[in-house]
Structures are given as structure tokens and as C-alpha cells.
Amino acid sequence: MKCTLFAIVALAISLVSAEIKITKPVASTKWSFGKTETVEWTAGPTDTGAKDLYVFFLNGSDPKTFKGESYVAKVAVPDVAAGSAKVDLSTVDLTKYPKSSNQYFIRIGDVSGGYSSQFTITGGSGADVPAAAASGATGATGAAAPGAGAAGATAAKPGVAATGLAGAAATGAPGAAATGLAEVLI
């Protein structure tokens, strides 16, 4: 029984630690269209190979139901083990985005990949949208997924229940809950 429990704990830790955790941008970050910006992250030992990096705009959508059909920018990252990539925002159609909004976020990989906090991009020339309420909490890594509530916890996608070693109650988006390692074992 103890060996089985140990195996479950080891598996849970390896799954949590293998995630890509975006450390830049964070919620207080301000980018500008027309510039090249840098995204930074930490990758687990099994996070290698090519993945796409996307910049998304919520445009007033609820993070819990956001589908992400279109993106602001996409970068092909040759190997995520590198830990950073440049995003060129100089070719973006500025008429599609407001002068300033805090409804942008980064995703690396598919929907189960790493997410940044929502952050601000300025310099668009399109219609304004209402400001989004902060939906991510800054954790030990400096970023949490949109919809994540517990410090250090991340979510698979915006608004989905957060998982991680924190085990604290969620304070983020309604309906999001943090599941700590202790809860996994019970």
C-alpha cells in the first residue's frame, strides 16, 4: 500500500512539474503594438521540442468560456526548452484591437499548455472594450493562468479548475477551484 501511495505521489509531482510556466508577461506587464516583445517561461525536464506560442485577446469574453478561435500573434518556438521567444507585434492589424486593454494572454502549446496572466497591450486603433477584472493570481512563478486562483497554482485553460501543490482555496474566477496534492491523494 505504501509503495502504491508513493508511486501515485511521484506521478502527481512529475505531472505538475512538467508544465510550462510562463514567467513573463505577468499581470502588471504593458506591451505596445508595433514593437517586438519577449515571452519567458520555465519548462520541465520533459518539455522539449517545437510548440506554437499564441497571443490571444479576450475581447470582453468570459475567460471560462473563451474558445480562442483567432489569435493576435503566433510564433513557432523551435524548442520550448529554450525558455524564451520574441513576439513581433509590428505586423498586427491595429484596427482589430482597442487603444489599451488588459484582456490579452499568452498560451504555449495546445489547450493543455502553459498560460500567462492577463496583461495589457496598448497601441490599437479599434473600438474600446470594457476592462477585464483580474482573473489570475500571481504565484511563486510570477504568473498564473487566467482563472487560476491559488498562489502558485496554474490552470489548463482559462477558467478551468486550477491544480498544483499549493492546495489553497481559489480566489480567482468564479467556479475555479484549486486542487492541491493532498486533495489528489484523499
mmCIF file of C-alpha atoms in Angstrom:
data_model
loop_
_atom_site.group_PDB
_atom_site.id
_atom_site.type_symbol
_atom_site.label_atom_id
_atom_site.label_comp_id
_atom_site.label_asym_id
_atom_site.label_seq_id
_atom_site.Cartn_x
_atom_site.Cartn_y
_atom_site.Cartn_z
ATOM 1 C CA MET A 1 0.000 0.000 0.000
ATOM 2 C CA LYS A 2 2.819 2.430 0.863
ATOM 3 C CA CYS A 3 4.568 1.677 -2.437
ATOM 4 C CA THR A 4 1.364 2.375 -4.373
ATOM 5 C CA LEU A 5 0.844 5.636 -2.497
ATOM 6 C CA PHE A 6 4.453 6.644 -3.171
ATOM 7 C CA ALA A 7 4.034 5.863 -6.879
ATOM 8 C CA ILE A 8 0.878 7.998 -7.032
ATOM 9 C CA VAL A 9 2.646 10.887 -5.274
ATOM 10 C CA ALA A 10 5.660 10.615 -7.595
ATOM 11 C CA LEU A 11 3.421 10.546 -10.666
ATOM 12 C CA ALA A 12 1.398 13.552 -9.465
ATOM 13 C CA ILE A 13 4.564 15.558 -8.776
ATOM 14 C CA SER A 14 6.062 14.689 -12.157
ATOM 15 C CA LEU A 15 2.875 15.730 -13.950
ATOM 16 C CA VAL A 16 2.711 19.049 -12.105
ATOM 17 C CA SER A 17 6.411 19.815 -12.522
ATOM 18 C CA ALA A 18 6.394 19.017 -16.257
ATOM 19 C CA GLU A 19 4.212 22.030 -17.070
ATOM 20 C CA ILE A 20 5.392 25.091 -18.915
ATOM 21 C CA LYS A 21 5.044 28.054 -16.554
ATOM 22 C CA ILE A 22 5.053 31.466 -18.199
ATOM 23 C CA THR A 23 7.001 33.944 -16.054
ATOM 24 C CA LYS A 24 6.847 36.959 -18.388
ATOM 25 C CA PRO A 25 4.489 38.679 -19.137
ATOM 26 C CA VAL A 26 2.728 38.976 -15.764
ATOM 27 C CA ALA A 27 -0.475 40.849 -14.863
ATOM 28 C CA SER A 28 1.351 44.194 -14.434
ATOM 29 C CA THR A 29 3.101 43.930 -17.833
ATOM 30 C CA LYS A 30 2.391 46.548 -20.526
ATOM 31 C CA TRP A 31 3.281 45.770 -24.135
ATOM 32 C CA SER A 32 2.835 48.011 -27.197
ATOM 33 C CA PHE A 33 1.752 47.130 -30.713
ATOM 34 C CA GLY A 34 4.464 47.988 -33.233
ATOM 35 C CA LYS A 35 7.240 46.508 -31.078
ATOM 36 C CA THR A 36 8.876 43.137 -30.550
ATOM 37 C CA GLU A 37 8.256 41.787 -27.053
ATOM 38 C CA THR A 38 9.735 38.841 -25.140
ATOM 39 C CA VAL A 39 7.903 35.921 -23.531
ATOM 40 C CA GLU A 40 9.802 33.922 -20.890
ATOM 41 C CA TRP A 41 8.905 30.641 -19.200
ATOM 42 C CA THR A 42 10.273 27.711 -17.274
ATOM 43 C CA ALA A 43 9.925 24.266 -18.753
ATOM 44 C CA GLY A 44 10.023 20.924 -17.011
ATOM 45 C CA PRO A 45 12.595 18.279 -17.966
ATOM 46 C CA THR A 46 10.125 16.592 -20.325
ATOM 47 C CA ASP A 47 9.069 19.856 -22.013
ATOM 48 C CA THR A 48 11.152 19.833 -25.181
ATOM 49 C CA GLY A 49 10.556 20.184 -28.875
ATOM 50 C CA ALA A 50 8.612 22.556 -31.059
ATOM 51 C CA LYS A 51 5.410 24.247 -29.853
ATOM 52 C CA ASP A 52 3.419 27.218 -31.018
ATOM 53 C CA LEU A 53 3.127 30.331 -28.848
ATOM 54 C CA TYR A 54 -0.074 32.364 -29.192
ATOM 55 C CA VAL A 55 -1.100 35.847 -28.052
ATOM 56 C CA PHE A 56 -4.879 35.914 -27.508
ATOM 57 C CA PHE A 57 -7.323 38.784 -26.938
ATOM 58 C CA LEU A 58 -10.444 38.036 -24.873
ATOM 59 C CA ASN A 59 -12.410 40.984 -26.349
ATOM 60 C CA GLY A 60 -14.800 41.066 -23.406
ATOM 61 C CA SER A 61 -15.312 37.274 -23.392
ATOM 62 C CA ASP A 62 -15.623 35.322 -20.168
ATOM 63 C CA PRO A 63 -12.254 33.561 -19.627
ATOM 64 C CA LYS A 64 -14.134 30.401 -18.583
ATOM 65 C CA THR A 65 -15.866 30.100 -21.965
ATOM 66 C CA PHE A 66 -13.247 31.651 -24.267
ATOM 67 C CA LYS A 67 -12.687 29.423 -27.304
ATOM 68 C CA GLY A 68 -9.566 31.059 -28.759
ATOM 69 C CA GLU A 69 -10.507 30.594 -32.415
ATOM 70 C CA SER A 70 -8.364 33.524 -33.543
ATOM 71 C CA TYR A 71 -5.165 34.956 -32.171
ATOM 72 C CA VAL A 72 -3.336 38.272 -32.228
ATOM 73 C CA ALA A 73 0.065 36.743 -32.992
ATOM 74 C CA LYS A 74 1.569 33.279 -33.363
ATOM 75 C CA VAL A 75 5.225 32.275 -33.024
ATOM 76 C CA ALA A 76 6.678 28.875 -33.889
ATOM 77 C CA VAL A 77 9.034 28.053 -30.998
ATOM 78 C CA PRO A 78 11.628 25.514 -32.253
ATOM 79 C CA ASP A 79 12.341 24.109 -28.776
ATOM 80 C CA VAL A 80 10.443 25.126 -25.619
ATOM 81 C CA ALA A 81 13.437 24.098 -23.515
ATOM 82 C CA ALA A 82 14.991 27.433 -24.627
ATOM 83 C CA GLY A 83 12.724 29.268 -22.161
ATOM 84 C CA SER A 84 12.019 32.394 -24.204
ATOM 85 C CA ALA A 85 10.778 33.679 -27.541
ATOM 86 C CA LYS A 86 10.292 37.021 -29.278
ATOM 87 C CA VAL A 87 6.806 38.110 -30.388
ATOM 88 C CA ASP A 88 6.673 40.589 -33.282
ATOM 89 C CA LEU A 89 3.683 42.902 -32.825
ATOM 90 C CA SER A 90 4.651 45.208 -35.711
ATOM 91 C CA THR A 91 2.507 43.461 -38.338
ATOM 92 C CA VAL A 92 -0.730 43.233 -36.332
ATOM 93 C CA ASP A 93 -3.887 44.828 -37.804
ATOM 94 C CA LEU A 94 -4.327 47.614 -35.234
ATOM 95 C CA THR A 95 -7.963 48.242 -36.231
ATOM 96 C CA LYS A 96 -8.951 44.922 -34.612
ATOM 97 C CA TYR A 97 -7.740 45.910 -31.133
ATOM 98 C CA PRO A 98 -8.530 48.760 -28.703
ATOM 99 C CA LYS A 99 -6.158 51.579 -27.757
ATOM 100 C CA SER A 100 -5.452 49.814 -24.464
ATOM 101 C CA SER A 101 -6.812 46.643 -22.886
ATOM 102 C CA ASN A 102 -5.834 44.252 -20.104
ATOM 103 C CA GLN A 103 -7.546 41.321 -21.844
ATOM 104 C CA TYR A 104 -4.525 39.709 -23.523
ATOM 105 C CA PHE A 105 -2.807 36.477 -22.520
ATOM 106 C CA ILE A 106 -0.200 34.026 -23.844
ATOM 107 C CA ARG A 107 -0.609 30.291 -24.408
ATOM 108 C CA ILE A 108 2.236 27.950 -25.290
ATOM 109 C CA GLY A 109 1.196 24.710 -26.971
ATOM 110 C CA ASP A 110 -2.328 23.354 -27.180
ATOM 111 C CA VAL A 111 -5.156 23.996 -24.704
ATOM 112 C CA SER A 112 -3.392 21.902 -22.069
ATOM 113 C CA GLY A 113 -0.247 24.017 -22.400
ATOM 114 C CA GLY A 114 1.077 26.883 -20.303
ATOM 115 C CA TYR A 115 -0.864 30.143 -19.848
ATOM 116 C CA SER A 116 0.166 33.611 -18.711
ATOM 117 C CA SER A 117 -1.775 36.024 -16.575
ATOM 118 C CA GLN A 118 -3.877 38.523 -18.458
ATOM 119 C CA PHE A 119 -1.815 41.625 -19.255
ATOM 120 C CA THR A 120 -2.104 44.928 -21.126
ATOM 121 C CA ILE A 121 -1.269 45.779 -24.723
ATOM 122 C CA THR A 122 -1.570 49.372 -25.948
ATOM 123 C CA GLY A 123 -1.476 50.970 -29.374
ATOM 124 C CA GLY A 124 -4.518 49.560 -31.155
ATOM 125 C CA SER A 125 -6.879 51.804 -33.104
ATOM 126 C CA GLY A 126 -10.105 49.796 -32.812
ATOM 127 C CA ALA A 127 -13.134 50.247 -30.554
ATOM 128 C CA ASP A 128 -12.657 50.120 -26.800
ATOM 129 C CA VAL A 129 -13.940 47.164 -24.771
ATOM 130 C CA PRO A 130 -14.717 47.133 -21.038
ATOM 131 C CA ALA A 131 -11.679 46.444 -18.852
ATOM 132 C CA ALA A 132 -11.472 42.855 -17.646
ATOM 133 C CA ALA A 133 -11.367 42.101 -13.948
ATOM 134 C CA ALA A 134 -8.129 40.481 -12.885
ATOM 135 C CA SER A 135 -8.641 36.760 -13.120
ATOM 136 C CA GLY A 136 -5.187 35.402 -12.384
ATOM 137 C CA ALA A 137 -3.259 35.455 -9.142
ATOM 138 C CA THR A 138 0.466 35.938 -9.079
ATOM 139 C CA GLY A 139 2.074 32.824 -7.697
ATOM 140 C CA ALA A 140 5.524 31.624 -6.831
ATOM 141 C CA THR A 141 6.457 31.505 -10.518
ATOM 142 C CA GLY A 142 5.323 35.075 -11.096
ATOM 143 C CA ALA A 143 2.360 34.104 -13.258
ATOM 144 C CA ALA A 144 -0.837 32.156 -13.032
ATOM 145 C CA ALA A 145 -3.258 31.168 -15.729
ATOM 146 C CA PRO A 146 -6.328 33.276 -16.351
ATOM 147 C CA GLY A 147 -8.887 31.763 -13.985
ATOM 148 C CA ALA A 148 -6.289 30.388 -11.579
ATOM 149 C CA GLY A 149 -6.889 31.415 -8.020
ATOM 150 C CA ALA A 150 -4.350 29.881 -5.680
ATOM 151 C CA ALA A 151 -0.828 31.182 -5.366
ATOM 152 C CA GLY A 152 1.448 29.019 -7.453
ATOM 153 C CA ALA A 153 -1.407 27.059 -8.998
ATOM 154 C CA THR A 154 -1.996 27.003 -12.730
ATOM 155 C CA ALA A 155 -4.948 26.047 -14.866
ATOM 156 C CA ALA A 156 -5.025 24.011 -18.053
ATOM 157 C CA LYS A 157 -7.047 26.775 -19.732
ATOM 158 C CA PRO A 158 -8.784 29.985 -18.675
ATOM 159 C CA GLY A 159 -11.486 29.371 -16.068
ATOM 160 C CA VAL A 160 -10.743 25.672 -15.552
ATOM 161 C CA ALA A 161 -10.077 24.304 -12.074
ATOM 162 C CA ALA A 162 -6.521 25.015 -11.019
ATOM 163 C CA THR A 163 -4.145 22.281 -9.963
ATOM 164 C CA GLY A 164 -0.847 22.443 -8.176
ATOM 165 C CA LEU A 165 0.982 21.842 -4.940
ATOM 166 C CA ALA A 166 -0.470 24.945 -3.283
ATOM 167 C CA GLY A 167 -3.645 23.267 -2.014
ATOM 168 C CA ALA A 168 -5.135 26.653 -1.097
ATOM 169 C CA ALA A 169 -8.691 27.760 -1.735
ATOM 170 C CA ALA A 170 -9.250 29.540 -5.018
ATOM 171 C CA THR A 171 -9.753 33.280 -5.098
ATOM 172 C CA GLY A 172 -9.812 33.680 -8.889
ATOM 173 C CA ALA A 173 -12.606 33.263 -11.385
ATOM 174 C CA PRO A 174 -15.998 32.036 -10.159
ATOM 175 C CA GLY A 175 -16.185 28.275 -10.418
ATOM 176 C CA ALA A 176 -12.426 27.782 -10.413
ATOM 177 C CA ALA A 177 -11.063 25.712 -7.584
ATOM 178 C CA ALA A 178 -7.526 24.868 -6.570
ATOM 179 C CA THR A 179 -6.740 21.211 -6.163
ATOM 180 C CA GLY A 180 -3.647 20.572 -4.109
ATOM 181 C CA LEU A 181 -1.572 17.406 -3.929
ATOM 182 C CA ALA A 182 -3.151 16.443 -0.590
ATOM 183 C CA GLU A 183 -6.584 16.522 -2.175
ATOM 184 C CA VAL A 184 -5.416 14.266 -5.016
ATOM 185 C CA LEU A 185 -4.359 11.602 -2.536
ATOM 186 C CA ILE A 186 -7.545 11.604 -0.453
#
